[in-house]
Backbone as CSV, one residue per row, in Angstrom:
resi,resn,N_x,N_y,N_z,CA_x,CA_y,CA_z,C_x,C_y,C_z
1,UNK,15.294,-48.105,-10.367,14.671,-46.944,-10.999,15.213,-45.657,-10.370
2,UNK,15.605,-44.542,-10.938,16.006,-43.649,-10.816,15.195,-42.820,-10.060
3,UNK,15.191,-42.116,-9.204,14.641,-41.170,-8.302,13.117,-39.770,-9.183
4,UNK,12.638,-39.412,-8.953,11.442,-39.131,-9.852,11.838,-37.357,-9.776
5,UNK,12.458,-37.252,-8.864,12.511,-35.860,-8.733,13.868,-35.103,-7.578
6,UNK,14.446,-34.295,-8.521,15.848,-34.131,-7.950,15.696,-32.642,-7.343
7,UNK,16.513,-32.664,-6.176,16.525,-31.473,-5.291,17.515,-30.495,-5.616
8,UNK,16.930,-29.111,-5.883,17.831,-27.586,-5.981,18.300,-27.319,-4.976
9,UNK,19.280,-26.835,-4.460,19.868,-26.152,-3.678,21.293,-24.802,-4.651
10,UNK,20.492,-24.017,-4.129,21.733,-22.757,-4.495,21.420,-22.071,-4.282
11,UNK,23.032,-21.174,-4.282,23.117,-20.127,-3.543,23.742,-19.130,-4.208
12,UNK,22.583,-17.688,-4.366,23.323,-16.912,-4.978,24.304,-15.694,-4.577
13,UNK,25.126,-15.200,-5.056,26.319,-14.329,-4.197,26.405,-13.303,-5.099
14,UNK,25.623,-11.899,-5.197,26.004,-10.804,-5.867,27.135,-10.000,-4.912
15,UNK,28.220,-9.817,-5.680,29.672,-9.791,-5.085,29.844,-8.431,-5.217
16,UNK,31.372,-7.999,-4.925,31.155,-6.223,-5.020,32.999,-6.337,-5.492
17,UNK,33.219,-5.817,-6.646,34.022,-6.281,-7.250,35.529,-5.482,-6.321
18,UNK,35.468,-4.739,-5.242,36.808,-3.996,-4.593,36.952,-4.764,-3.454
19,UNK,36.424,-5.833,-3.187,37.050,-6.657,-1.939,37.742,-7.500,-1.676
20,UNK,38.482,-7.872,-1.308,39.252,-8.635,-1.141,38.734,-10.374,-1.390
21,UNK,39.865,-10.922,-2.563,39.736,-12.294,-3.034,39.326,-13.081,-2.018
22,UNK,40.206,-13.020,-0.937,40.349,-13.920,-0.002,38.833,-14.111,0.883
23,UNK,38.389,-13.055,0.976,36.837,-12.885,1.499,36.028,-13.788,0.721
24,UNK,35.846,-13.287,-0.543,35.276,-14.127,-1.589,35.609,-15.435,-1.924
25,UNK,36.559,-16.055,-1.580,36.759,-17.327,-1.211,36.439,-18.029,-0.182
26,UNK,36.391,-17.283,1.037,35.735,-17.691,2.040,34.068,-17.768,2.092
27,UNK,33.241,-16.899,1.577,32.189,-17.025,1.106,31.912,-18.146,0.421
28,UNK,32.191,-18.048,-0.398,31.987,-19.198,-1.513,32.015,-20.722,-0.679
29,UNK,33.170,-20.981,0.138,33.322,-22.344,0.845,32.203,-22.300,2.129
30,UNK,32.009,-21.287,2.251,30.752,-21.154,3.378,29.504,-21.464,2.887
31,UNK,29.139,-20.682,1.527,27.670,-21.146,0.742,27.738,-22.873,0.494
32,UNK,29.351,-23.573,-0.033,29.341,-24.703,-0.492,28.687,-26.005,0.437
33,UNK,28.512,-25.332,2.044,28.464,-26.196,2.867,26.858,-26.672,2.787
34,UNK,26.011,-25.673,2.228,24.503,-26.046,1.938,23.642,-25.855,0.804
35,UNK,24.738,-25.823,-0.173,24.160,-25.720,-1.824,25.100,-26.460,-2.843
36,UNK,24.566,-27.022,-3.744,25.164,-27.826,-5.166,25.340,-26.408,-6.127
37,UNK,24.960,-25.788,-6.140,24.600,-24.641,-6.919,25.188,-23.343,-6.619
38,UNK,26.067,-22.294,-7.010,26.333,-21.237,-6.778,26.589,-20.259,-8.509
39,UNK,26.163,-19.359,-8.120,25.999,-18.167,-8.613,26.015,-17.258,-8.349
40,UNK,27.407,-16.375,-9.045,27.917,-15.217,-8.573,28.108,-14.369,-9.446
41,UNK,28.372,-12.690,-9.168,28.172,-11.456,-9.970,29.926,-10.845,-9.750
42,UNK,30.136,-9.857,-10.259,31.626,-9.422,-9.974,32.662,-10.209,-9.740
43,UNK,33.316,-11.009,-10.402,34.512,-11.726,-9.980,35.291,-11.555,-11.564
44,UNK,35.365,-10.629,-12.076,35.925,-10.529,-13.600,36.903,-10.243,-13.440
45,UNK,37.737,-9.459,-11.729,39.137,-9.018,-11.747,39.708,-10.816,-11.542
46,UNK,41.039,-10.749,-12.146,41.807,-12.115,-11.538,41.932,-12.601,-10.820
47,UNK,42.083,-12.044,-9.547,42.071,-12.672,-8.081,40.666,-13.189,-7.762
48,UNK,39.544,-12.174,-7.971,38.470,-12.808,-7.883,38.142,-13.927,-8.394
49,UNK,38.360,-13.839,-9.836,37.989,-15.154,-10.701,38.590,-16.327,-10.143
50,UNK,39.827,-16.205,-9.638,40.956,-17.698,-9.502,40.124,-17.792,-8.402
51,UNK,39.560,-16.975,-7.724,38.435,-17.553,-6.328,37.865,-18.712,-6.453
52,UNK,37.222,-18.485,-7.948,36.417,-19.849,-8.115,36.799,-20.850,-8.340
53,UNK,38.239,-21.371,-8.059,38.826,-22.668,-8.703,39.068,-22.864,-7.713
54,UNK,38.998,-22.010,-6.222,39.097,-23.051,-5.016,38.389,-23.548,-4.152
55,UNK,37.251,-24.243,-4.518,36.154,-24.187,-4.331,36.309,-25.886,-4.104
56,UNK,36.692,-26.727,-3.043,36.791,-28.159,-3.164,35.377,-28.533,-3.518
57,UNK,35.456,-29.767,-4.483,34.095,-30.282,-4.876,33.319,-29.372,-5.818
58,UNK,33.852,-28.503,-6.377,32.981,-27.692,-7.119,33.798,-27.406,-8.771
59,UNK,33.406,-27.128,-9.727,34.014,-26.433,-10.819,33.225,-25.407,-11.275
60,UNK,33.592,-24.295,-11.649,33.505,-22.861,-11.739,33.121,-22.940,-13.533
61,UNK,31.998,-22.412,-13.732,31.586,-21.974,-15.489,32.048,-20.135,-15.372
62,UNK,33.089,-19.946,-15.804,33.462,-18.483,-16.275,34.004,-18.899,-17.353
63,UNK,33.651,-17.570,-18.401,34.166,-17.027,-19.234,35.553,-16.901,-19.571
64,UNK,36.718,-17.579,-19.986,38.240,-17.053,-19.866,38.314,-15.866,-20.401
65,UNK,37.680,-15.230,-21.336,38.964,-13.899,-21.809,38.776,-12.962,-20.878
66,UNK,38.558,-12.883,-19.829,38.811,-12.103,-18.812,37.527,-10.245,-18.922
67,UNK,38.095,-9.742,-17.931,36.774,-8.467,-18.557,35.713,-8.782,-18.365
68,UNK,34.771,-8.367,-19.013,33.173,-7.867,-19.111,32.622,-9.503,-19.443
69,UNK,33.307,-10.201,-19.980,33.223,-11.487,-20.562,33.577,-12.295,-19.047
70,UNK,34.029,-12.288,-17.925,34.461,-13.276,-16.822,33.058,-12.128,-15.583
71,UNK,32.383,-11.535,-15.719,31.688,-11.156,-14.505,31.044,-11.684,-13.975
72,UNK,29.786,-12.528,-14.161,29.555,-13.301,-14.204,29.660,-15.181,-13.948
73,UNK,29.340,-15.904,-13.136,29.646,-17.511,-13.364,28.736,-17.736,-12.529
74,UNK,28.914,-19.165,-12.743,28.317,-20.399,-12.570,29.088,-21.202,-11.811
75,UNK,29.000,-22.400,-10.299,29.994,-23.226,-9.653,28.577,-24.572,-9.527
76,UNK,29.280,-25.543,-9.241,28.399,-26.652,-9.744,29.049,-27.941,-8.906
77,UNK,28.760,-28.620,-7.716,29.198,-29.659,-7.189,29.110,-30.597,-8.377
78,UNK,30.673,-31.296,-8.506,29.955,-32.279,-10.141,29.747,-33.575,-9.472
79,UNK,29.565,-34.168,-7.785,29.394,-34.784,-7.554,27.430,-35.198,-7.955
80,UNK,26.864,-33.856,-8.019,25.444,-34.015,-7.777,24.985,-33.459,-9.429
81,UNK,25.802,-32.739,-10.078,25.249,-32.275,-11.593,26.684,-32.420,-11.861
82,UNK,26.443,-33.014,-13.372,26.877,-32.413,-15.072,27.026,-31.770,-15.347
83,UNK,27.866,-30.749,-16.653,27.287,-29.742,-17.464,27.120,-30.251,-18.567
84,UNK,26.043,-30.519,-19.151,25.853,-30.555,-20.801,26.229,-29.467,-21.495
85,UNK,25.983,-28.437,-21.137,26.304,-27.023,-22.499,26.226,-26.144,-21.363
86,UNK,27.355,-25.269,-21.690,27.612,-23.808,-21.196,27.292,-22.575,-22.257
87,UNK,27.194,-21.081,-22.262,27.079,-20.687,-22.952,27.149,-19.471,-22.694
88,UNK,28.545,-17.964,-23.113,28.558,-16.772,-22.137,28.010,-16.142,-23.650
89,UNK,26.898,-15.235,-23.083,26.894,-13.912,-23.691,26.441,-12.732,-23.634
90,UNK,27.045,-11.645,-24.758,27.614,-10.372,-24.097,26.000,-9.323,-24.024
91,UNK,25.054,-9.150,-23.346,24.180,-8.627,-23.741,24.119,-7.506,-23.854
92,UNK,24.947,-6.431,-23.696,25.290,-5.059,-24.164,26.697,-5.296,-23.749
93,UNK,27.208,-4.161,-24.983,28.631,-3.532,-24.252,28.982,-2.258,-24.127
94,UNK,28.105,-1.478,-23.635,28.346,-0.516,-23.135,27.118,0.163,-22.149
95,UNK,26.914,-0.089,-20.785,25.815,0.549,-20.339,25.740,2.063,-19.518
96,UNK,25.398,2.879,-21.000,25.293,3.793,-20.405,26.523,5.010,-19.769
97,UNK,27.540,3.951,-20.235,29.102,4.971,-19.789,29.249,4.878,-18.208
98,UNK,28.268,4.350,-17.588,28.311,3.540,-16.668,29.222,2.585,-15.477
99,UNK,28.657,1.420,-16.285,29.502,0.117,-16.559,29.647,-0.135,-17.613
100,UNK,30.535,-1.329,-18.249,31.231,-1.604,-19.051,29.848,-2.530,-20.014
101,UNK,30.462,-3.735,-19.502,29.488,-4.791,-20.846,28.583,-5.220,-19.646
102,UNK,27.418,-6.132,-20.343,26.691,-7.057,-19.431,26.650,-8.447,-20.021
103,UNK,27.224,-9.594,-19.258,27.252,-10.581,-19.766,26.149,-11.756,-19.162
104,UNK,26.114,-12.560,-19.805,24.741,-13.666,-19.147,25.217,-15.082,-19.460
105,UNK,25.359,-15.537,-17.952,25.539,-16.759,-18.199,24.647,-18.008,-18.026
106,UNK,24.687,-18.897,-19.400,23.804,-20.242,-19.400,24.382,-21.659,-19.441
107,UNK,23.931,-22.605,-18.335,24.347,-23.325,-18.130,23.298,-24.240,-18.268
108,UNK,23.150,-25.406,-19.113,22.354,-26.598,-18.910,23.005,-27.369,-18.028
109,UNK,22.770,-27.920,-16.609,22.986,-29.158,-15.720,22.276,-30.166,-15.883
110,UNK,22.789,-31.198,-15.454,21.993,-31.993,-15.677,22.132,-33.347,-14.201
111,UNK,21.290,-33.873,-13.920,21.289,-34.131,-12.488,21.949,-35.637,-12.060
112,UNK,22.936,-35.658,-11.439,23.371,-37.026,-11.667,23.015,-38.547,-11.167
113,UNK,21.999,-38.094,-10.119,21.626,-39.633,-10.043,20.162,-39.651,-10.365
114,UNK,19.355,-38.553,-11.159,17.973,-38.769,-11.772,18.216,-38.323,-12.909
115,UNK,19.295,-37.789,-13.444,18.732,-37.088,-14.909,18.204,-35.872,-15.590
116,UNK,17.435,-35.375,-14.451,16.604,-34.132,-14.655,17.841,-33.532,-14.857
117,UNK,16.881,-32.262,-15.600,17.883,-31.125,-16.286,17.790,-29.699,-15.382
118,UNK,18.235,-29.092,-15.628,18.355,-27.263,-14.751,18.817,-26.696,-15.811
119,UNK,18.018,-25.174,-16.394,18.838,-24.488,-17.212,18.940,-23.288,-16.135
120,UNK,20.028,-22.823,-15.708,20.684,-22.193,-15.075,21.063,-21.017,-15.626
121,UNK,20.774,-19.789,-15.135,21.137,-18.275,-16.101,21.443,-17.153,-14.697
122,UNK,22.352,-16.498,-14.982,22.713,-15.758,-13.681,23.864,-14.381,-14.790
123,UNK,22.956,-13.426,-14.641,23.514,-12.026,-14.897,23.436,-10.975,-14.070
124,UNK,24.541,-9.655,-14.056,24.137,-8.245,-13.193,23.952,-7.225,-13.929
125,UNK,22.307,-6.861,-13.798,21.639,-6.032,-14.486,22.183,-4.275,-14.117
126,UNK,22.065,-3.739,-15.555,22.210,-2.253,-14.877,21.945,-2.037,-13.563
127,UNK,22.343,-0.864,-12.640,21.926,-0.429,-11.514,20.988,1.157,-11.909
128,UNK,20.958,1.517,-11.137,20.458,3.276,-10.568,19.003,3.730,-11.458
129,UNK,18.737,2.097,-12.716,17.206,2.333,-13.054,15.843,2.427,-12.416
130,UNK,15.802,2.044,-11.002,14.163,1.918,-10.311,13.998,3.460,-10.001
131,UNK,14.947,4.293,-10.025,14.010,5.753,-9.719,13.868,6.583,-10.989
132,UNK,14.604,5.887,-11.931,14.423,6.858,-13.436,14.050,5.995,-14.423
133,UNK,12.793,5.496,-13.875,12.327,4.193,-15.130,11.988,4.379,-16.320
134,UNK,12.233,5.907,-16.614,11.582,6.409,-18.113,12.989,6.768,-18.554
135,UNK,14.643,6.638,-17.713,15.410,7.437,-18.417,16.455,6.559,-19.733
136,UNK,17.229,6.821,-20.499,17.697,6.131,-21.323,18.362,4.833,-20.635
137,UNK,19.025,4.954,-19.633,19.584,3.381,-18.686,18.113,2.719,-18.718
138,UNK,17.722,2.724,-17.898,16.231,1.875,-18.217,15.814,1.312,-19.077
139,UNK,15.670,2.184,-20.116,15.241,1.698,-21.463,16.449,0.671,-22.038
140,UNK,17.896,0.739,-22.075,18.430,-0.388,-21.769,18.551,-1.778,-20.847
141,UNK,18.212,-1.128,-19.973,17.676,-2.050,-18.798,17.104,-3.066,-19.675
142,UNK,15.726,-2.659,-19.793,14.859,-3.206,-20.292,15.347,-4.486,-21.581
143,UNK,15.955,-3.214,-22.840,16.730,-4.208,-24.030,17.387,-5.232,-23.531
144,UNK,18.314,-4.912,-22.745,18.461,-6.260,-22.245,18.087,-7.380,-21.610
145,UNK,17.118,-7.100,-20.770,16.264,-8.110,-20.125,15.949,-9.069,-21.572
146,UNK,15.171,-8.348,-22.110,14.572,-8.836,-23.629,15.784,-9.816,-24.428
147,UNK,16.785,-9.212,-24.364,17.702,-10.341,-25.167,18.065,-11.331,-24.200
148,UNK,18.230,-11.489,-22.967,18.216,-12.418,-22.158,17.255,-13.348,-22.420
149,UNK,16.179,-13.039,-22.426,14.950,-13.711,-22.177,14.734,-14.473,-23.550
150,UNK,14.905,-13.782,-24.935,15.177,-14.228,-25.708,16.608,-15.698,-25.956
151,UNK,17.606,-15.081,-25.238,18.475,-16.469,-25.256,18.014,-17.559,-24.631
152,UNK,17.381,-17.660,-23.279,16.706,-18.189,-22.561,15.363,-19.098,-23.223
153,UNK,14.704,-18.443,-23.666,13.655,-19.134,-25.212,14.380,-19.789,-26.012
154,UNK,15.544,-19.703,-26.649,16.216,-20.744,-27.347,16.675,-21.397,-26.761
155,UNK,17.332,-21.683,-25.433,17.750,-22.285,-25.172,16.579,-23.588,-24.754
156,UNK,15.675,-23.436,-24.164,14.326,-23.927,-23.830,13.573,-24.570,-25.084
157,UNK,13.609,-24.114,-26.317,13.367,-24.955,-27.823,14.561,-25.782,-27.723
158,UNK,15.557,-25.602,-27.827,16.476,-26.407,-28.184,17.178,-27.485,-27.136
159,UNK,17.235,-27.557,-25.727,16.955,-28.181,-25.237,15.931,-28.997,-23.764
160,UNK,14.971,-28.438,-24.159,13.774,-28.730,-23.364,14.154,-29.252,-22.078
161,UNK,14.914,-28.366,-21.213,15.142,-28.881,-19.950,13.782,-29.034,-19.009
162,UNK,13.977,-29.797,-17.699,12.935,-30.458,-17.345,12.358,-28.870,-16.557
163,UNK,13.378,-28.047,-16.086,13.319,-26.774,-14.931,14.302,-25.798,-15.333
164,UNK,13.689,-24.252,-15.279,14.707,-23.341,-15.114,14.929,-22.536,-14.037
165,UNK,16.037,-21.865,-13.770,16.009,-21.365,-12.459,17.269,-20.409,-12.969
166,UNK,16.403,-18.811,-13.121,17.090,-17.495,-13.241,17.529,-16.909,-11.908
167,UNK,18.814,-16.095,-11.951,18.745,-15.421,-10.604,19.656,-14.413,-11.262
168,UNK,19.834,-13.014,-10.658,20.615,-11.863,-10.633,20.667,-10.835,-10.092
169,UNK,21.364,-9.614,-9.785,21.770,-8.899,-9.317,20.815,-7.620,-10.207
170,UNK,19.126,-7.524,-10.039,18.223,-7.152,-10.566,18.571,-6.041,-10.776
171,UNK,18.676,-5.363,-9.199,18.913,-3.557,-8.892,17.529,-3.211,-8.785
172,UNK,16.581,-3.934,-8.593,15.092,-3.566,-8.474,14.396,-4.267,-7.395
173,UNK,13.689,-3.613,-6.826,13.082,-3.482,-5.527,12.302,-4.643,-5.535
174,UNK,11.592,-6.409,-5.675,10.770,-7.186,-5.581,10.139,-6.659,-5.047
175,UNK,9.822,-6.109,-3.697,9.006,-5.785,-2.562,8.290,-4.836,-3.317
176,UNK,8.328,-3.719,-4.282,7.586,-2.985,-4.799,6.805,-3.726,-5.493
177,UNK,5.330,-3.190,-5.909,4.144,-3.861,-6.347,4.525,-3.680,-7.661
178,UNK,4.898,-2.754,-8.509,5.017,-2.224,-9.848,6.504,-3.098,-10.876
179,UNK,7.313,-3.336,-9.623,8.720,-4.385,-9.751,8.016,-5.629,-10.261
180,UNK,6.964,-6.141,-9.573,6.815,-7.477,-9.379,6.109,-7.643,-10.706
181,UNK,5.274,-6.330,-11.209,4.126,-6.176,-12.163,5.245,-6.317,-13.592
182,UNK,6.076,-5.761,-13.780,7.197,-5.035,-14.379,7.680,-6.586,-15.201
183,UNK,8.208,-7.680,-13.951,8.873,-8.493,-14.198,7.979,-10.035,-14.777
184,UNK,6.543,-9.712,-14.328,5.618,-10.780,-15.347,5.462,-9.957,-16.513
185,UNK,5.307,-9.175,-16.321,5.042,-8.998,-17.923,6.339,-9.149,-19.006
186,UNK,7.514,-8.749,-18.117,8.667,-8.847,-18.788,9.117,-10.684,-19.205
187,UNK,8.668,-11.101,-18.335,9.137,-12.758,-18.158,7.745,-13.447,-18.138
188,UNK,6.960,-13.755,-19.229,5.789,-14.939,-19.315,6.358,-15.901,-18.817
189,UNK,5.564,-16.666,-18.383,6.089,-18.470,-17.921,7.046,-18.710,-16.788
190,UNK,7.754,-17.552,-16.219,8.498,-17.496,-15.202,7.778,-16.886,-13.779
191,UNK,7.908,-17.967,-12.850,7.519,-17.489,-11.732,8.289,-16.831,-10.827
192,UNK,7.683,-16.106,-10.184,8.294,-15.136,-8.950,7.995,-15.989,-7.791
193,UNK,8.730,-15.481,-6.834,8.528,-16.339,-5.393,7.367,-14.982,-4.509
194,UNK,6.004,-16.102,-4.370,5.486,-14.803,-3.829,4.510,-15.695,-2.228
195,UNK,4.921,-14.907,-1.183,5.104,-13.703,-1.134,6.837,-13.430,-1.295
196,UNK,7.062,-12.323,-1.309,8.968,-12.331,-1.338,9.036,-12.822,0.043
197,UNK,10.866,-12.640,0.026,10.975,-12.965,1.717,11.391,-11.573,2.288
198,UNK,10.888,-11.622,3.494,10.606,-10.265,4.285,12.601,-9.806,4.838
199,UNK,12.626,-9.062,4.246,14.071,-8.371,4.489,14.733,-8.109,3.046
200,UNK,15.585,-6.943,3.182,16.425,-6.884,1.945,17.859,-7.753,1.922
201,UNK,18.269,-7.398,0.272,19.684,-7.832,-0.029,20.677,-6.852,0.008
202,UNK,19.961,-5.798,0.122,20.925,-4.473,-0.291,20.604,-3.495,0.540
203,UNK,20.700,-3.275,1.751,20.078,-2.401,2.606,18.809,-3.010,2.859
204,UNK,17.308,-2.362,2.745,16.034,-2.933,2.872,15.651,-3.185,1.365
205,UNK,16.133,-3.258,0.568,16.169,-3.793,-0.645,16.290,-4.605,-1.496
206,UNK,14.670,-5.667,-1.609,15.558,-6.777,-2.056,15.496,-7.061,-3.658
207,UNK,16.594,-6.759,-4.173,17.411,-6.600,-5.506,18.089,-7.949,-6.106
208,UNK,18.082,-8.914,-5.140,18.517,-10.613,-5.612,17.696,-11.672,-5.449
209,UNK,17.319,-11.997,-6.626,15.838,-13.117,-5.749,15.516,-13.887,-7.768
210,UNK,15.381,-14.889,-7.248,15.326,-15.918,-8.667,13.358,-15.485,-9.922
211,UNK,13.640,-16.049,-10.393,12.928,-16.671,-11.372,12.932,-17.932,-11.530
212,UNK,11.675,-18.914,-11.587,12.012,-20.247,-11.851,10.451,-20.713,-12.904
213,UNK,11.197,-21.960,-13.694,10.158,-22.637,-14.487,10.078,-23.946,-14.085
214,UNK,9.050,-24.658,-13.688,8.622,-25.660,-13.365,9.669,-26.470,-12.185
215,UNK,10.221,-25.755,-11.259,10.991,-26.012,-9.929,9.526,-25.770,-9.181
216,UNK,9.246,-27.166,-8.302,8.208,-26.773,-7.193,8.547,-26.397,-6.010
217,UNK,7.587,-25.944,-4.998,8.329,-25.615,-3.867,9.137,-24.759,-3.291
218,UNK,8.980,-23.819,-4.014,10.594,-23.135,-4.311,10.586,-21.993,-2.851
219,UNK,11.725,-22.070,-2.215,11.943,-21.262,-1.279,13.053,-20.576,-1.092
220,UNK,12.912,-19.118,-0.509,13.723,-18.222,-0.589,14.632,-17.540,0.735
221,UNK,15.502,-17.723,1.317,15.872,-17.434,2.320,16.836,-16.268,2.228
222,UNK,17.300,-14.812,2.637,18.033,-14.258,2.880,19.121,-14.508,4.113
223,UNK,20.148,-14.668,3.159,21.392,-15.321,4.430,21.930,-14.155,4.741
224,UNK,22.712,-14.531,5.999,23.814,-13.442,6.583,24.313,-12.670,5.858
225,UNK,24.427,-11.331,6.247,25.489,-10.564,5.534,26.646,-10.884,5.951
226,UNK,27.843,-10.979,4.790,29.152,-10.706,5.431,30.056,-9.745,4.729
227,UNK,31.142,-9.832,5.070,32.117,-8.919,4.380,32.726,-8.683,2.978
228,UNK,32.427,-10.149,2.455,32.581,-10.265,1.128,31.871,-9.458,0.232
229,UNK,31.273,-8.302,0.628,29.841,-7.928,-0.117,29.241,-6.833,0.151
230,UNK,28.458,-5.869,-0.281,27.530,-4.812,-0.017,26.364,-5.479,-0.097
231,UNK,26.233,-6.691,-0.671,24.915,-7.976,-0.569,24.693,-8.766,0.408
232,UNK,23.714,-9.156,0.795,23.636,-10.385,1.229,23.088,-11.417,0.547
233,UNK,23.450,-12.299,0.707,23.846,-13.599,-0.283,21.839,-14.330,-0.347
234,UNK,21.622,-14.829,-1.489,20.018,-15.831,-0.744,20.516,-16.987,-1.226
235,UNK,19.398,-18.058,-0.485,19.351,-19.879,-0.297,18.216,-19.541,-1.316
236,UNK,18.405,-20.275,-2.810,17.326,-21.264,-3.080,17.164,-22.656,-3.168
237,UNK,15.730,-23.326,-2.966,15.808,-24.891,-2.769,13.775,-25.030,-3.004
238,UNK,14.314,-25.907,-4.068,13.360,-26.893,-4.885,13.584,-27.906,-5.081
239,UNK,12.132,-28.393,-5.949,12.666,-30.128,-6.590,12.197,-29.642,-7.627
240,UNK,12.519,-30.910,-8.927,12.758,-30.542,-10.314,11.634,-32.262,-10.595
241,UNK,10.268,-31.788,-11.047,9.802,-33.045,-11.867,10.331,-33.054,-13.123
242,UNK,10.214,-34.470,-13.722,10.457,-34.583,-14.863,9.434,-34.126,-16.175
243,UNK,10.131,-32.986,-16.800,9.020,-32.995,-18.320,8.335,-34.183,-19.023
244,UNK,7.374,-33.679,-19.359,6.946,-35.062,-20.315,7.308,-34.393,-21.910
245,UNK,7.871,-35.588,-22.200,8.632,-35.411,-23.554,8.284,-35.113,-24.286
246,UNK,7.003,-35.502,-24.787,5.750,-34.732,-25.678,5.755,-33.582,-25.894
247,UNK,5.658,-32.699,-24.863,4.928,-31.530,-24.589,5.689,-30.738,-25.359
248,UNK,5.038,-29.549,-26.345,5.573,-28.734,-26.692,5.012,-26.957,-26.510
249,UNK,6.411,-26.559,-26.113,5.682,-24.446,-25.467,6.300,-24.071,-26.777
């Protein structure tokens, strides 16, 4: 009989797209040493991207046509998960004159020696919205959250994975009370990790930190800063029960 409940481990890496490949490769083989799971932001230039193909034991979900379309991915030990369905898309393309596009990536996994499923979603949200929450970026902000969340709902009708587990490069403060207020109302059915964990990702700011659906346990660690980054990287780690097949949200 197959195991009843399969263990998360990942690690997410909001990246800073002017640093050097080679850093970001080294990162990446450093997170690989205690996560099945990685998820990363900025790697759309080439050097960055080919980062992710050297990743022993791992294969990389990016986007090929390069651009606004490769920022974004997904890396996946396929010793421990599958991919059933991948899926990039563009949730604005233009923020604000800003940045360029925002893309969102979805990945159904699926677990290889129990079965259980992971729907996996990892995007980088506008920045410079938490002090001008009424200004037009914001209000995109926002649109997009909404079409995320919306892909995320279909994807969840259509294939009823057992657990989901969101993470991104927010640009919003968790530690604020009004952030935390902001993001249930924005996300029904998705839990926050509460209390947060005490330290930032971004200075005292912590701006990277998951969403999850029916992952128990779920814990949040802020790892080392290193050079690869104006971030510091977080550990998540859960277990995944199995849905009952019945059930319909």
């Amino acid at each position: 009989m197959p195991k009843r409940r399969a263990t998360v481990r990942l690690a997410h890496l909001s990246g800073r797209y002017n640093r050097p490949a080679w850093l970001l490769r080294r990162q990446l083989r450093d997170a690989a040493v205690s996560a099945d799971i990685i998820t990363v932001t900025e790697v759309d230039r080439p050097k960055r991207g080919k980062a992710l193909r050297d990743v022993p034991g791992f294969l990389a979900l990016r986007h090929g046509g390069g651009g606004d379309w490769g920022e974004s991915a997904v890396l996946f030990r396929d010793g421990v998960w599958r991919v059933r369905r991948v899926g990039y898309y563009l949730l604005a393309r233009d923020l604000d004159g800003m940045r360029k596009g925002q893309v969102a990536v979805l990945a159904l996994l699926e677990h290889v020696s129990t079965g259980r499923t992971l729907l996996v979603s990892v995007t980088h949200t506008p920045s410079g919205v938490e002090a001008a929450w009424s200004s037009a970026r914001a209000r995109q902000y926002r649109d997009t959250s909404q079409t995320w969340r919306r892909l995320v709902r279909e994807w969840r009708r259509d294939h009823r994975p057992d657990a989901e587990l969101l993470v991104a490069d927010w640009n919003l403060d968790a530690h604020k009370p009004w952030v935390r207020e902001h993001t249930h109302a924005a996300w029904p059915g998705m839990k926050q990790v509460s209390p947060p964990p005490i330290g930032g990702t971004h200075g005292k700011r912590l701006i990277d930190w998951p969403l999850t659906r029916r992952v128990r346990g779920v814990k949040v660690r802020i790892l080392a800063k290193t050079a690869a980054s104006d971030h510091r990287p977080i550990g998540i780690t859960g277990t995944i029960r199995p849905r009952k097949r019945k059930e319909h949200r």
